[in-house]
Amino acid sequence: MKKIKFNKYIIIGIILILFAIIGGNYKLLLNYFNDKQEEKMIQEFYQDDLSNEETEQENIESDSDNKQAENKKINYVAVLKINKINLVRGLVDESSYLNNVKYNVQIIKGSNMPDVVGGNLILAAHSGNARISYFRNLDKLEIGDEATVDYKDKNYTYKVVNIYDVDKNGKVEIKRNLSKTTLTLITCRHNTEKQIVMILELV
């Protein structure tokens, strides 16, 4: 009897270890597949830009199933790149439910896209260690560092001109030169009640 009980404990122990291993790797696998999906969507963003002229000239009628599938598809309207911190992230339309820091780098309401002269594109994202913490390394940027936004077949390059902190109270004062076309990046400063505000000007 003792031998049988001992074997049962070994089997239970092995099962628990397997569950722990699977549980620990599940998150890694999920993140891997999500990263691959995002890479694919960014590639589609660039392919769509290249084929826009061709598709505009064609009048192809699609059935209702295709239209529904198209409506469910997530399309990026722009891509943010910051080489220094290895960030490449697609941006969704401001009206999309995915335009939220819970899911993505968020385009803040009232922003202007890069093609608006004198406009300001304001982007916010989480810092920290979660998968959605896309601005986790934003604090590593310095004056003179660059970021780019690809939008409507054009590449807009910005340079950091000002970095400052504000209290984390739901309001952010943006100090920028109103005659310049700017990009503003906002995130929380690690382990503080402050937010980093980074102003970049179009080069």
Short mmCIF file of C-alpha atoms in Angstrom, two decimals, residues 100-101 104-108 122-126 135 184-187:
data_model
loop_
_atom_site.label_atom_id
_atom_site.label_comp_id
_atom_site.label_asym_id
_atom_site.label_seq_id
_atom_site.Cartn_x
_atom_site.Cartn_y
_atom_site.Cartn_z
CA ASN A 100 -6.29 53.17 -25.92
CA VAL A 101 -3.24 52.70 -23.67
CA ASN A 104 -1.69 50.22 -27.86
CA VAL A 105 0.18 53.49 -28.18
CA GLN A 106 -2.75 55.91 -28.00
CA ILE A 107 -3.30 58.90 -30.27
CA ILE A 108 -4.65 61.48 -27.83
CA ILE A 122 0.31 63.51 -29.11
CA LEU A 123 1.00 59.87 -28.23
CA ALA A 124 0.74 58.15 -24.84
CA ALA A 125 1.59 54.62 -23.70
CA HIS A 126 2.34 52.72 -20.51
CA PHE A 135 7.04 53.35 -23.72
CA THR A 184 4.65 64.78 -28.12
CA LEU A 185 5.30 61.52 -26.27
CA ILE A 186 3.89 60.93 -22.78
CA THR A 187 4.38 58.12 -20.25
#
